[in-house]
CSV table of C-alpha atoms in Angstrom, one decimal:
chain,number,residue,atom,x,y,z
A,1,MET,CA,-221.7,59.9,171.7
A,2,ASN,CA,-223.3,63.0,173.0
A,3,ASP,CA,-225.7,62.3,176.1
A,4,ASN,CA,-227.6,65.8,175.4
A,5,PRO,CA,-230.2,65.0,172.7
A,6,ASN,CA,-230.7,68.6,172.2
A,7,ALA,CA,-226.9,69.4,171.2
A,8,PRO,CA,-225.5,69.7,167.7
A,9,ARG,CA,-223.1,67.0,166.3
A,10,LEU,CA,-220.3,69.4,165.9
A,11,SER,CA,-219.3,72.7,167.8
A,12,VAL,CA,-217.2,75.1,165.6
A,13,LEU,CA,-214.8,77.2,167.8
A,14,MET,CA,-213.0,80.6,166.5
A,15,THR,CA,-211.2,83.0,168.8
A,16,VAL,CA,-210.5,86.5,166.9
A,17,PHE,CA,-208.5,89.5,168.2
A,18,ASN,CA,-209.1,92.3,165.4
A,19,GLY,CA,-210.2,89.9,162.7
A,20,MET,CA,-211.1,92.6,160.0
A,21,PRO,CA,-210.9,92.7,157.0
A,22,HIS,CA,-210.7,89.0,156.6
A,23,LEU,CA,-213.0,87.7,159.5
A,24,PRO,CA,-216.3,87.8,157.2
A,25,ALA,CA,-214.9,85.5,154.3
A,26,ALA,CA,-213.6,83.2,157.3
A,27,ILE,CA,-217.3,83.1,158.8
A,28,ASP,CA,-218.9,82.7,155.2
A,29,SER,CA,-216.9,79.6,154.8
A,30,VAL,CA,-218.4,78.0,157.8
A,31,PHE,CA,-221.8,78.9,157.0
A,32,ALA,CA,-221.1,77.2,153.3
A,33,GLN,CA,-220.3,73.9,155.1
A,34,THR,CA,-222.2,70.9,153.4
A,35,PHE,CA,-222.3,69.9,156.9
A,36,GLN,CA,-224.8,72.0,158.8
A,37,ASP,CA,-225.6,70.4,162.0
A,38,PHE,CA,-223.2,72.7,164.2
A,39,GLU,CA,-223.2,75.5,166.6
A,40,PHE,CA,-220.6,78.2,165.9
A,41,VAL,CA,-218.9,79.7,169.3
A,42,VAL,CA,-216.9,82.9,168.4
A,43,VAL,CA,-215.0,84.2,171.0
A,44,ASN,CA,-214.0,88.2,170.7
A,45,ASP,CA,-210.7,88.6,172.4
A,46,GLY,CA,-211.1,92.2,173.3
A,47,SER,CA,-210.9,93.5,169.7
A,48,THR,CA,-210.6,97.0,169.0
A,49,ASP,CA,-211.5,97.4,165.5
A,50,GLY,CA,-214.9,96.3,163.7
A,51,THR,CA,-214.8,93.1,164.9
A,52,ALA,CA,-217.4,93.2,167.7
A,53,ASP,CA,-219.8,95.4,165.1
A,54,TYR,CA,-219.6,92.9,162.6
A,55,LEU,CA,-220.3,89.6,164.9
A,56,ALA,CA,-223.5,91.6,166.4
A,57,SER,CA,-224.6,91.8,163.1
A,58,LEU,CA,-224.6,88.0,162.5
A,59,ASP,CA,-228.3,86.6,162.1
A,60,ASP,CA,-228.1,83.1,162.6
A,61,PRO,CA,-229.3,81.2,165.6
A,62,ARG,CA,-226.3,78.6,165.8
A,63,VAL,CA,-223.8,81.6,166.5
A,64,VAL,CA,-222.7,82.0,170.1
A,65,VAL,CA,-220.6,85.3,170.5
A,66,ILE,CA,-218.7,85.5,173.8
A,67,GLU,CA,-217.2,89.0,174.6
A,68,ARG,CA,-214.0,88.9,176.7
A,69,GLU,CA,-211.1,91.4,177.7
A,70,ASN,CA,-207.9,90.8,175.6
A,71,GLY,CA,-206.2,87.7,177.4
A,72,GLY,CA,-204.7,85.8,174.7
A,73,THR,CA,-205.8,82.8,172.6
A,74,ALA,CA,-205.3,79.9,174.9
A,75,ALA,CA,-207.8,81.5,177.6
A,76,ALA,CA,-210.2,82.6,175.0
A,77,ALA,CA,-210.2,79.0,173.3
A,78,ASN,CA,-210.7,77.7,177.0
A,79,GLN,CA,-213.6,80.1,177.7
A,80,GLY,CA,-215.2,79.2,174.5
A,81,LEU,CA,-214.4,75.5,175.2
A,82,LYS,CA,-216.9,75.7,178.0
A,83,SER,CA,-219.9,76.6,175.9
A,84,CYS,CA,-219.0,73.8,173.3
A,85,ARG,CA,-221.7,71.0,173.5
A,86,GLY,CA,-221.2,69.3,170.1
A,87,GLU,CA,-219.5,65.7,170.3
A,88,TYR,CA,-217.2,67.2,167.8
A,89,LEU,CA,-215.3,70.3,167.9
A,90,ALA,CA,-213.8,72.0,165.0
A,91,ARG,CA,-211.3,74.9,165.2
A,92,VAL,CA,-211.4,77.8,162.4
A,93,ASP,CA,-209.0,80.7,162.4
A,94,ALA,CA,-210.4,84.1,161.6
A,95,ASP,CA,-208.6,84.8,158.3
A,96,ASP,CA,-208.4,81.5,156.7
A,97,ILE,CA,-210.9,79.6,155.0
A,98,SER,CA,-212.7,76.3,155.4
A,99,LEU,CA,-213.5,74.4,151.8
A,100,PRO,CA,-217.1,73.3,151.9
A,101,THR,CA,-216.8,69.4,152.3
A,102,ARG,CA,-214.4,69.9,155.4
A,103,PHE,CA,-216.9,69.5,158.5
A,104,GLU,CA,-218.6,66.6,156.5
A,105,LYS,CA,-215.3,64.7,155.8
A,106,GLN,CA,-214.0,65.0,159.4
A,107,VAL,CA,-217.1,64.1,160.9
A,108,ALA,CA,-217.2,60.8,158.5
A,109,PHE,CA,-213.7,60.1,159.5
A,110,LEU,CA,-214.3,60.3,163.2
A,111,ASP,CA,-217.2,58.2,163.1
A,112,SER,CA,-215.5,55.5,161.3
A,113,HIS,CA,-212.4,55.7,163.2
A,114,PRO,CA,-213.1,55.3,167.0
A,115,SER,CA,-209.5,55.0,168.1
A,116,VAL,CA,-208.8,58.7,166.4
A,117,GLY,CA,-209.4,61.6,168.9
A,118,LEU,CA,-208.2,64.6,166.4
A,119,VAL,CA,-207.9,64.6,162.8
A,120,GLY,CA,-206.7,67.5,160.5
A,121,THR,CA,-206.4,68.0,156.7
A,122,GLN,CA,-203.8,69.0,154.2
A,123,MET,CA,-204.1,72.7,153.3
A,124,ALA,CA,-202.9,75.2,150.8
A,125,ALA,CA,-201.6,78.9,151.2
A,126,LEU,CA,-203.8,81.8,150.2
A,127,GLY,CA,-202.1,85.2,149.5
A,128,GLU,CA,-203.5,88.1,147.6
A,129,GLN,CA,-202.7,86.4,144.3
A,130,GLY,CA,-204.9,83.5,145.1
A,131,VAL,CA,-204.0,79.9,146.3
A,132,GLY,CA,-200.7,78.6,146.2
A,133,LYS,CA,-199.2,75.2,146.8
A,134,SER,CA,-200.6,72.9,149.1
A,135,LEU,CA,-198.6,71.7,152.4
A,136,ARG,CA,-198.2,68.3,152.5
A,137,LEU,CA,-198.6,66.6,156.1
A,138,PRO,CA,-198.2,63.1,157.2
A,139,THR,CA,-201.5,61.0,157.7
A,140,SER,CA,-200.4,58.2,160.2
A,141,HIS,CA,-200.5,58.7,163.8
A,142,GLN,CA,-196.9,57.5,164.4
A,143,ALA,CA,-195.6,60.0,161.7
A,144,ILE,CA,-197.5,62.7,163.0
A,145,ASP,CA,-196.7,62.2,166.8
A,146,GLN,CA,-193.1,61.6,165.8
A,147,ALA,CA,-192.8,64.7,164.1
A,148,LEU,CA,-194.6,66.8,166.7
A,149,ILE,CA,-192.6,65.7,169.8
A,150,GLU,CA,-189.3,66.5,167.6
A,151,GLY,CA,-190.7,70.0,167.0
A,152,ARG,CA,-191.7,69.5,163.4
A,153,HIS,CA,-195.0,70.9,161.9
A,154,ALA,CA,-197.6,67.8,161.4
A,155,LEU,CA,-200.9,69.5,162.3
A,156,GLY,CA,-202.7,72.4,161.1
A,157,HIS,CA,-204.5,73.8,164.1
A,158,ALA,CA,-206.7,76.0,162.2
A,159,ASN,CA,-207.9,72.7,160.5
A,160,ILE,CA,-208.4,69.9,163.4
A,161,MET,CA,-211.7,68.4,164.4
A,162,LEU,CA,-211.3,66.5,167.6
A,163,ARG,CA,-213.6,64.7,170.2
A,164,THR,CA,-214.9,67.6,172.7
A,165,ALA,CA,-215.2,65.4,175.7
A,166,LEU,CA,-211.4,64.6,175.3
A,167,LEU,CA,-210.3,67.7,175.1
A,168,LYS,CA,-212.0,68.8,178.1
A,169,GLN,CA,-211.0,65.7,179.9
A,170,LEU,CA,-207.4,66.8,178.9
A,171,GLY,CA,-207.9,70.2,180.4
A,172,GLY,CA,-208.0,72.0,177.4
A,173,TYR,CA,-205.4,74.7,176.2
A,174,TRP,CA,-202.4,75.9,178.7
A,175,SER,CA,-202.2,79.2,178.9
A,176,LEU,CA,-198.8,79.9,180.0
A,177,ARG,CA,-196.6,80.4,176.7
A,178,MET,CA,-197.3,81.0,172.9
A,179,GLN,CA,-197.7,77.8,171.3
A,180,ASP,CA,-200.4,76.5,173.4
A,181,ALA,CA,-201.9,74.3,170.4
A,182,TRP,CA,-198.6,72.3,170.2
A,183,ASP,CA,-198.8,71.0,173.7
A,184,MET,CA,-202.6,70.2,173.5
A,185,MET,CA,-201.9,68.5,170.2
A,186,LEU,CA,-199.2,66.3,171.9
A,187,ARG,CA,-201.4,65.6,174.9
A,188,MET,CA,-204.1,64.6,172.4
A,189,GLY,CA,-201.7,62.0,170.9
A,190,GLU,CA,-200.9,60.4,174.2
A,191,ALA,CA,-204.8,59.8,174.7
A,192,ALA,CA,-205.8,58.8,171.6
A,193,GLU,CA,-204.6,58.6,167.8
A,194,LEU,CA,-203.8,61.6,165.7
A,195,ALA,CA,-204.7,61.6,161.9
A,196,ASN,CA,-204.8,64.2,158.8
A,197,LEU,CA,-207.1,63.5,155.7
A,198,ASP,CA,-205.0,63.2,152.5
A,199,GLU,CA,-207.1,66.0,150.9
A,200,VAL,CA,-206.5,69.9,150.8
A,201,LEU,CA,-209.9,71.1,152.8
A,202,HIS,CA,-208.2,74.2,154.3
A,203,HIS,CA,-206.5,77.5,152.9
A,204,TYR,CA,-204.3,79.4,155.3
A,205,ARG,CA,-203.7,82.9,154.8
A,206,VAL,CA,-200.0,84.0,154.4
A,207,HIS,CA,-198.9,87.2,155.8
A,208,SER,CA,-195.6,88.2,157.6
A,209,GLY,CA,-197.1,90.5,160.1
A,210,SER,CA,-195.3,91.8,162.9
A,211,LEU,CA,-193.2,88.7,163.9
A,212,ASN,CA,-189.5,89.4,164.2
A,213,GLY,CA,-186.4,87.4,165.4
A,214,LYS,CA,-187.5,87.8,169.0
A,215,GLY,CA,-191.0,86.7,168.4
A,216,MET,CA,-189.6,83.7,166.3
A,217,ARG,CA,-187.7,82.9,169.3
A,218,ARG,CA,-190.3,82.8,171.5
A,219,MET,CA,-192.2,80.5,169.3
A,220,ARG,CA,-189.5,78.0,168.9
A,221,ARG,CA,-188.7,78.1,172.8
A,222,SER,CA,-192.1,77.4,173.5
A,223,ILE,CA,-192.6,74.6,171.1
A,224,ASP,CA,-189.4,73.0,172.6
A,225,TYR,CA,-190.5,73.4,176.1
A,226,ALA,CA,-194.0,71.6,175.0
A,227,CYS,CA,-191.7,69.0,173.4
A,228,GLU,CA,-189.6,68.6,176.4
A,229,LEU,CA,-192.7,68.5,178.5
A,230,ALA,CA,-193.9,65.5,176.4
A,231,HIS,CA,-190.8,63.5,176.7
A,232,ARG,CA,-190.8,64.0,180.3
A,233,ARG,CA,-194.5,62.7,180.7
A,234,ARG,CA,-193.7,59.6,178.4
A,235,SER,CA,-190.7,58.7,180.5
A,236,GLY,CA,-192.2,59.4,184.0
A,237,ARG,CA,-189.9,62.0,184.6
A,238,PRO,CA,-191.3,65.2,186.6
A,239,ALA,CA,-192.3,68.3,184.5
A,240,LEU,CA,-190.0,71.2,184.4
A,241,SER,CA,-190.9,74.9,184.9
A,242,TYR,CA,-190.6,77.1,181.7
A,243,VAL,CA,-188.2,79.3,183.8
A,244,GLN,CA,-185.9,76.2,184.6
A,245,TYR,CA,-186.3,75.2,180.9
A,246,GLU,CA,-185.0,78.5,179.7
A,247,ALA,CA,-182.3,78.9,182.1
A,248,GLU,CA,-181.0,75.4,180.6
A,249,GLN,CA,-181.3,76.8,177.2
A,250,ASP,CA,-179.7,80.0,177.7
A,251,SER,CA,-176.4,78.4,179.8
A,252,ARG,CA,-175.8,76.1,176.4
A,253,PRO,CA,-172.3,77.0,174.6
A,254,LEU,CA,-172.0,80.1,173.0
A,255,VAL,CA,-171.5,78.2,169.4
A,256,SER,CA,-174.9,76.3,170.1
A,257,ARG,CA,-176.9,79.4,170.8
A,258,GLY,CA,-175.1,81.1,167.8
A,259,LEU,CA,-176.2,78.2,165.4
A,260,GLU,CA,-179.8,78.5,167.0
A,261,GLY,CA,-179.8,82.4,166.1
A,262,ILE,CA,-178.7,81.8,162.5
A,263,ASN,CA,-181.5,79.0,162.1
A,264,LEU,CA,-184.1,81.3,163.6
A,265,HIS,CA,-183.1,84.3,161.1
A,266,ALA,CA,-183.6,81.5,158.1
A,267,ARG,CA,-187.1,80.9,159.4
A,268,CYS,CA,-187.8,84.6,159.6
A,269,GLN,CA,-186.7,85.2,156.3
A,270,TYR,CA,-188.5,82.2,154.7
A,271,ARG,CA,-191.8,83.2,156.2
A,272,HIS,CA,-191.5,86.9,155.1
A,273,ALA,CA,-190.6,85.2,151.6
A,274,LEU,CA,-193.5,83.5,151.2
A,275,ALA,CA,-195.9,86.4,152.2
A,276,GLU,CA,-194.2,88.5,149.5
A,277,ILE,CA,-194.6,85.4,147.0
A,278,HIS,CA,-198.1,85.0,147.5
A,279,GLY,CA,-198.7,88.6,147.6
A,280,GLY,CA,-197.6,89.1,144.0
A,281,ARG,CA,-194.1,90.4,144.9
A,282,PRO,CA,-191.8,87.6,143.8
A,283,LEU,CA,-188.8,90.0,143.0
A,284,ARG,CA,-188.8,90.8,147.0
A,285,GLY,CA,-189.6,86.9,148.2
A,286,TYR,CA,-187.2,84.8,146.1
A,287,PRO,CA,-184.1,87.0,147.3
A,288,ARG,CA,-185.1,86.1,151.1
A,289,ILE,CA,-185.6,82.9,150.3
A,290,ALA,CA,-181.9,82.9,148.7
A,291,TRP,CA,-180.7,84.4,151.9
A,292,ALA,CA,-182.6,81.9,154.2
A,293,ALA,CA,-180.8,79.0,152.0
A,294,LEU,CA,-177.5,80.8,152.6
A,295,CYS,CA,-178.1,80.9,156.5
A,296,SER,CA,-179.7,77.4,156.8
A,297,PRO,CA,-179.7,75.3,153.6
A,298,ARG,CA,-180.8,72.1,155.1
A,299,LEU,CA,-183.7,73.6,156.9
A,300,THR,CA,-184.6,75.5,153.7
A,301,ALA,CA,-184.2,73.0,151.5
A,302,GLU,CA,-186.5,70.6,153.6
A,303,ARG,CA,-189.2,73.3,153.5
A,304,LEU,CA,-189.1,73.8,150.0
A,305,VAL,CA,-189.4,70.0,149.4
A,306,ARG,CA,-192.2,69.8,151.6
A,307,VAL,CA,-194.1,72.7,149.4
A,308,PHE,CA,-193.2,71.8,146.1
A,309,LEU,CA,-193.1,68.0,146.3
A,310,PRO,CA,-195.8,66.4,143.8
A,311,SER,CA,-199.0,65.1,145.5
A,312,GLY,CA,-198.6,61.7,144.5
A,313,LYS,CA,-195.2,61.0,145.8
A,314,ALA,CA,-194.6,59.9,149.5
A,315,HIS,CA,-194.6,62.9,152.0
A,316,PRO,CA,-191.1,63.5,153.4
A,317,PRO,CA,-190.5,64.6,157.3
A,318,ALA,CA,-191.9,68.0,157.7
A,319,GLU,CA,-189.4,70.8,159.0
A,320,ASN,CA,-189.3,72.5,162.0
A,321,SER,CA,-192.4,75.0,162.1
A,322,SER,CA,-191.1,78.5,162.4
A,323,ALA,CA,-194.8,80.0,162.8
A,324,GLY,CA,-196.9,77.7,164.6
A,325,ASN,CA,-200.4,79.0,165.0
A,326,VAL,CA,-200.2,81.5,162.4
A,327,ASN,CA,-198.5,80.1,159.3
A,328,PRO,CA,-197.5,76.9,159.3
A,329,ALA,CA,-195.3,76.9,156.3
């Protein structure tokens, strides 16, 4: 329970950098929630487009806008976290859509499951042609935690709701590498149970952006580093610096590093394929999927099964996420 009687039940936290033109739709989806007892903390991380002007135009007393120089999502989230007063904290992305009952159902779940520290939802891709297939994620703590520590996608950071005090107790997000959310979710899983609602309550926008092979490599390395730190914490071993970890990875045999490069290329192709397909350009997208399957048959097949498996069937283990905070599929 929140000791501050004047605080709302829920804090909604968004960090944004150059969020236009999708930012208004994302913010409208927050205001359209059936659960309305919230404050909305928006951290503008040094945007250079029309984001600041749009945020200044918002006329709602629940909105708290924090302006800062660009310093990355983790630092922005930690600054916003300091202003969050709610018992629970909901994360939202600046280009995604939260369906109207998302907050209501997550608050009710946390109220009735005191052992759970963080709960997410199922999600569906959103492209230029509308909403696509849903991404099926595990719902039990054991399955979620096991997937995360193996570097496999099991939570959508843009749709999680967690206990604010617990996140503050754990020190918030790390701000050393990309994939700060992966480390946070692993640490949350060590302090409390994790869960996902078995209902699509979030639409994540699919876009290829500027992610290339080098960017994908950095993402995978930081995810793997977060997993390595978790293994060390849980086995009582000392932490390893990122410099040490990267040196170990770069000293692996040439064959291992070559296979890593092929898998990274397959992930990049799959990600770009989704953007093309959901953007109404299937003739560009499907050849990319074929090329990804040729490069890495197992990883691509597992991704396709995860997206196209009927909802009524058991969810298979989720394949390694290649996009982390950006696009989970």
